Each structure stands twice: as structure tokens, then as C-alpha cells.
Tab-separated table of C-alpha atoms in Angstrom:
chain	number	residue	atom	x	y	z
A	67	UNK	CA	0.000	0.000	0.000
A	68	UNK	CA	0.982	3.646	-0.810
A	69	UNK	CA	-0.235	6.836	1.189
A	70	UNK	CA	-0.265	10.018	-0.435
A	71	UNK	CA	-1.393	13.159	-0.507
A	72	UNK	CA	-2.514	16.024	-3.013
A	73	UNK	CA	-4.157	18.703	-3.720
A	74	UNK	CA	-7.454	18.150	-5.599
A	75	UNK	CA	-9.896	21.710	-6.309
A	76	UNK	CA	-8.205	23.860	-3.906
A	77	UNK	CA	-8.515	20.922	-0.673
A	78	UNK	CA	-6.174	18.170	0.847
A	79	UNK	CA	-6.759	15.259	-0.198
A	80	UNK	CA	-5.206	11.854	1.882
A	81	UNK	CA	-5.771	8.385	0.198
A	82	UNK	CA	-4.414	5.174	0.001
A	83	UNK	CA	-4.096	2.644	-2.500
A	84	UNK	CA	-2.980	-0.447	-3.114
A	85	UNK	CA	-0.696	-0.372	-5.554
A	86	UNK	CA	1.490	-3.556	-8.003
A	87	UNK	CA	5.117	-4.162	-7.334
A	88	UNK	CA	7.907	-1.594	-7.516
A	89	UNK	CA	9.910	-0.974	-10.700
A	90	UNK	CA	13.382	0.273	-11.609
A	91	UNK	CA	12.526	3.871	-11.199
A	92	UNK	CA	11.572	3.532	-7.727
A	93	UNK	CA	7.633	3.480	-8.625
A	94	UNK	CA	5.076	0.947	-8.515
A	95	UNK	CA	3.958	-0.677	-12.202
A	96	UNK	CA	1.353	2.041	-13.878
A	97	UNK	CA	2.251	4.356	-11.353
A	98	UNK	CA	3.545	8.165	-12.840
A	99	UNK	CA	5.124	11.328	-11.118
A	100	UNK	CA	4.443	14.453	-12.359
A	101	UNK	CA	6.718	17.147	-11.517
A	102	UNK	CA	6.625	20.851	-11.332
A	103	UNK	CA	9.322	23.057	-12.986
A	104	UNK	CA	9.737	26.996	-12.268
A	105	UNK	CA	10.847	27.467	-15.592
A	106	UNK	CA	13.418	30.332	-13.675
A	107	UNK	CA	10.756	31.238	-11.087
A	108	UNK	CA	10.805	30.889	-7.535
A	109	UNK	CA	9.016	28.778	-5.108
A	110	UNK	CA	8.160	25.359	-5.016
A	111	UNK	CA	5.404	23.118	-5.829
A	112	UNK	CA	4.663	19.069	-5.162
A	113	UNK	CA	4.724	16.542	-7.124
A	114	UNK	CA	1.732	14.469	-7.838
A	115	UNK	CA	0.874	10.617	-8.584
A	116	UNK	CA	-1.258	8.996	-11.521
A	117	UNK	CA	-1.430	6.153	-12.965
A	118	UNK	CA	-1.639	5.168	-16.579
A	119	UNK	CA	-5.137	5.544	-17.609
A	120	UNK	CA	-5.991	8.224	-15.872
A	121	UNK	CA	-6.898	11.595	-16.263
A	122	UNK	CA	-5.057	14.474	-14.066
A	123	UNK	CA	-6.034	17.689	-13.403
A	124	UNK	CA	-3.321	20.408	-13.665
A	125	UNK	CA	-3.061	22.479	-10.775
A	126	UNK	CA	-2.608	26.199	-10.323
A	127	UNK	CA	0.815	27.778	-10.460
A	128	UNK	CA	2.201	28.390	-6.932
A	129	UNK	CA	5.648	29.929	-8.467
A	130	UNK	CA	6.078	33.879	-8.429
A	131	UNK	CA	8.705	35.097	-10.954
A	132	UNK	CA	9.139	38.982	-10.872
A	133	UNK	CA	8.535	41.274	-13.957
A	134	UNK	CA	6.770	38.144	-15.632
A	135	UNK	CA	3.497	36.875	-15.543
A	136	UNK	CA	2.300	33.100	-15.648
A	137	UNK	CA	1.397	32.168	-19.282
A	138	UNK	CA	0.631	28.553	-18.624
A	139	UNK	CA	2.100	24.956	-18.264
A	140	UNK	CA	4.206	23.170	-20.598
A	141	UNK	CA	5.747	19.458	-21.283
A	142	UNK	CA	9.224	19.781	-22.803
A	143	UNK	CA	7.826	17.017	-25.319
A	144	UNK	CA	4.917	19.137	-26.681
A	145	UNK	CA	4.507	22.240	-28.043
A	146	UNK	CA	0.930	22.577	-26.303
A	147	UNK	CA	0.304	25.331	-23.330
A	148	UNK	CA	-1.687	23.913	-20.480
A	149	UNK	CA	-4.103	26.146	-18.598
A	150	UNK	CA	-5.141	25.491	-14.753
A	151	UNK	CA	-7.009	22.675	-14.729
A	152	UNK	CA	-6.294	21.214	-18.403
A	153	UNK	CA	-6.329	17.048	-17.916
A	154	UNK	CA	-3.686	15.335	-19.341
A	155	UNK	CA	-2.831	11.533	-19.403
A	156	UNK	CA	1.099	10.863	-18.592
A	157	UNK	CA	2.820	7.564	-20.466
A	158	UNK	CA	5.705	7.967	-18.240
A	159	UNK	CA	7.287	10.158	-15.301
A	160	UNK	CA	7.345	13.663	-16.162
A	161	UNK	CA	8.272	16.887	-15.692
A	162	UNK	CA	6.206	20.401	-16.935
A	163	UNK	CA	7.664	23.295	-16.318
A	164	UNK	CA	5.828	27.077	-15.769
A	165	UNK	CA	5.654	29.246	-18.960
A	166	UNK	CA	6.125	32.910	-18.087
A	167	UNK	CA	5.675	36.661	-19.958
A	168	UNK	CA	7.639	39.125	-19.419
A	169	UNK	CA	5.681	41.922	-18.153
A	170	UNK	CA	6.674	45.796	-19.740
A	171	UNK	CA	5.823	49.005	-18.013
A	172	UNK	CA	3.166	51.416	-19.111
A	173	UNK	CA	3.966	54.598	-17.120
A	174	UNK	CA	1.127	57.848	-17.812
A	175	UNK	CA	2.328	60.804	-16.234
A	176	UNK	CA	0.667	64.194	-15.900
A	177	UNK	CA	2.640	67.342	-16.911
A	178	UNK	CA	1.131	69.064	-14.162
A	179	UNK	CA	-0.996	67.196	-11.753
A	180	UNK	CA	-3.078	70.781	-10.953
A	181	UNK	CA	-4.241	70.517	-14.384
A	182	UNK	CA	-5.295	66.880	-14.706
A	183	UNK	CA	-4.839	63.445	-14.146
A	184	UNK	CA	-3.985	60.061	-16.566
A	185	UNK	CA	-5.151	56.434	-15.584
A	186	UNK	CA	-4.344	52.860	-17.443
A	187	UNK	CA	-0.343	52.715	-16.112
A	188	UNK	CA	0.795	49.785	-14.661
A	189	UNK	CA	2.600	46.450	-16.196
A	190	UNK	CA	1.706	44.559	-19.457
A	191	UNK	CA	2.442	41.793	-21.384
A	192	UNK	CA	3.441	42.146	-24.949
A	193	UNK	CA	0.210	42.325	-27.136
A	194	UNK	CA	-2.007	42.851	-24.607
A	195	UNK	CA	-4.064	45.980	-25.598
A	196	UNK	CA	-4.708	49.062	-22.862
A	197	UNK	CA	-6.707	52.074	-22.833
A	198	UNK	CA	-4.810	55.103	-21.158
A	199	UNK	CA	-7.003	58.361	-20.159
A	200	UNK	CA	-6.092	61.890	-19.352
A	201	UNK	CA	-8.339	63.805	-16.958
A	202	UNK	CA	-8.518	67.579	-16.837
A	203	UNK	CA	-9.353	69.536	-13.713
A	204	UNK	CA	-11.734	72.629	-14.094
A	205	UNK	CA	-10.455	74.928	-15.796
A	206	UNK	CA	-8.008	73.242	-17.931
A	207	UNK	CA	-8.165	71.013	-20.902
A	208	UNK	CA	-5.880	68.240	-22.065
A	209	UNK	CA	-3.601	69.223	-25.193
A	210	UNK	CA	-1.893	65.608	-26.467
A	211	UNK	CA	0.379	62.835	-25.467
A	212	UNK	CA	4.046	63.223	-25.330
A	213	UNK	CA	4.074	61.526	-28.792
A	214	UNK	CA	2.306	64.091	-30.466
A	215	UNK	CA	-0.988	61.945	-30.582
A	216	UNK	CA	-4.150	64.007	-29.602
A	217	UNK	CA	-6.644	61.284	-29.117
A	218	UNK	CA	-8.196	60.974	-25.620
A	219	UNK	CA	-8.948	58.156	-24.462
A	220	UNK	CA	-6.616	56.148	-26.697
A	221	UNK	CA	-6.029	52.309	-26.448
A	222	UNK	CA	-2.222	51.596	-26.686
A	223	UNK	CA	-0.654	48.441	-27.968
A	224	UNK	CA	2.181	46.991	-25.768
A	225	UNK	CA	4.995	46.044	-27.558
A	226	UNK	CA	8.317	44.137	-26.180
A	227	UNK	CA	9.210	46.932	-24.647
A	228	UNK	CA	8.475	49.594	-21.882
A	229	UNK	CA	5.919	52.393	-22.667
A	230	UNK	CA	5.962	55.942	-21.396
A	231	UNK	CA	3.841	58.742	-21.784
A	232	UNK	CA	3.308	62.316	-20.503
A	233	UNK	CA	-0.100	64.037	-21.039
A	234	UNK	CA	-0.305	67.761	-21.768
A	235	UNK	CA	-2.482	69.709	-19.931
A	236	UNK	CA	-3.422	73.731	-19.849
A	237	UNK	CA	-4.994	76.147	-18.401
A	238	UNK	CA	-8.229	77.217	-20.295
A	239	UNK	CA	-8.091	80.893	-21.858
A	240	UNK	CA	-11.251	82.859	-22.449
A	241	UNK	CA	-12.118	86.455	-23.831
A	242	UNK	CA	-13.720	88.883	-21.949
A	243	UNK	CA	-15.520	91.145	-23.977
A	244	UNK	CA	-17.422	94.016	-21.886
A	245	UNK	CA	-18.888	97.695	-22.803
A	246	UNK	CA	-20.607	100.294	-21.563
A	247	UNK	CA	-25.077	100.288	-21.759
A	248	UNK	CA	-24.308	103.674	-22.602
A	249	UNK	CA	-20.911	105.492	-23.617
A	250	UNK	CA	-22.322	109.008	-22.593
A	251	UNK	CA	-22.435	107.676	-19.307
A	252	UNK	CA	-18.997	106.025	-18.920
A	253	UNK	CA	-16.348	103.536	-20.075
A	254	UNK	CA	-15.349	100.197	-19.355
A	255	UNK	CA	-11.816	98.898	-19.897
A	256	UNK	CA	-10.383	95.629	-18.900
């Protein structure tokens, strides 16, 4: 008999089984280890046990890898990504390691945050597709992004590399035009 232990949806799960005789690699007949590679992450996750015909749910990634974001699971065998909770069927022992994007920086700025505010910063992968907004306070109106583009809100395309972008703001100029009900009776001058 073997005890283990796993995680199954998000709970511990303790069974045993009886399982056939050992072979060369240490595990029973039929019986499979899958194990978890950071793919240059950090952390650590366990292994788990299947046998041949059946079915395993892939777990969610518990590695962290800074200025990337998780992408998905991958068998060095297959060009196929894995999601959370993808099943897959394992001939032998085998290892899939974490697939990661590198995350790029969108940094909005204000010229002057007493004239108006931005909003959509932050980090991206390549491709993804954001929408950046400049915000004028009373009084002022926004003039155009650092690269010259005057559209407001705009959706900007993240490329492989980092992003940034200043939005003009001013203060609103208006005419004052005022005159006299009646020039024999006076003048008005601004």
C-alpha cells in the first residue's frame, strides 16, 4: 500500500491505495510522477501521482517570478500550453515546467498634476491591448500625449518593450468682452 497526498480543487486530499510491485525507477507498475518546474521562477510546488489511464487535473501555479506573468504549463515534449485545470494523461514520469511573460511598463504621467490626471499605467504583457485616459481639472483642458498623438482616451498596444507617456495639460483661456449700456455715461476697460 501507498499513502499520499494532493491537492485536488483547492482541498487536501489523503488516500491510500494499493498499488502492483515496484519498478526500476523507484515506482510501482502504472504508477507516474508528475513534476513541477519553475521554468526560472521561484518557489516550489509538489509533485503528484497517476497512474496510466488516468486523467489528471493540472493544478494552479504556486511559483512567483518577478517582472513576468504566468502564461501557462508546458511538457518539454509538446509544443501545447496547459491552462489550470487542463487534464492530461502521462505515459511515463514527467516533468512540466511554468511558462512565463515578461511583463513591460506602461507609465502615464501628468505634466502638471493641478491641471489633470492620466489612468491605465501599470505592467503589461506584450500584445495585450490598454486604454490610457487623461483627466482635466476645471479649468483646464488636455492638449496631447508626449508623442504628439491628440486622441483621448486612446487604447495603446504593448509592444516588447516599456511604454511611457506624458499628457499635456493647460490652463483654459477665455475672452472677456465688456462695454458700456451707454458710452455718454462712462467707459469700461479691462
Amino acid at each position: 500500500y501507498w499513502f499520499c497526498e494532493g491537492i485536488e480543487d483547492k482541498h487536501l486530499v489523503e488516500k491510500t491505495i494499493e498499488l502492483p510491485e515496484n519498478t526500476d525507477n523507484g515506482l510501482p507498475n502504472g504508477i507516474y510522477l508528475l513534476s513541477f518546474n519553475s521554468n526560472g521562477g521561484k518557489g516550489y510546488m509538489n509533485s503528484l501521482l497517476t497512474n496510466t489511464n488516468s486523467e489528471l487535473k493540472l493544478p494552479n501555479n504556486e511559483f512567483t517570478n518577478d517582472n513576468s506573468s504566468f502564461k501557462g504549463w508546458k511538457f518539454s515534449n509538446d509544443d501545447k500550453i496547459y491552462n489550470y485545470n487542463d487534464l492530461v494523461t502521462l505515459t511515463n514520469n514527467s516533468e512540466i515546467m511554468a511558462i512565463w511573460d515578461i511583463l513591460y511598463s506602461l507609465i502615464v504621467q501628468s505634466n502638471n498634476l493641478s491641471y489633470g490626471s492620466v489612468s491605465g499605467g501599470g505592467e503589461y504583457n506584450s500584445g495585450d491591448i490598454v486604454n490610457i485616459k487623461a483627466t482635466p481639472k476645471t479649468g483646464h483642458s488636455f492638449v496631447k500625449w508626449s508623442d504628439g498623438n491628440t486622441v483621448n482616451p486612446r487604447d495603446i498596444t504593448i509592444g516588447d518593450s516599456d511604454i511611457e507617456l506624458t499628457a499635456e495639460f493647460k490652463i483654459n483661456q477665455y475672452t472677456i468682452t465688456v462695454q458700456s449700456n451707454n458710452t455718454d455715461y462712462g467707459t469700461v476697460y479691462v
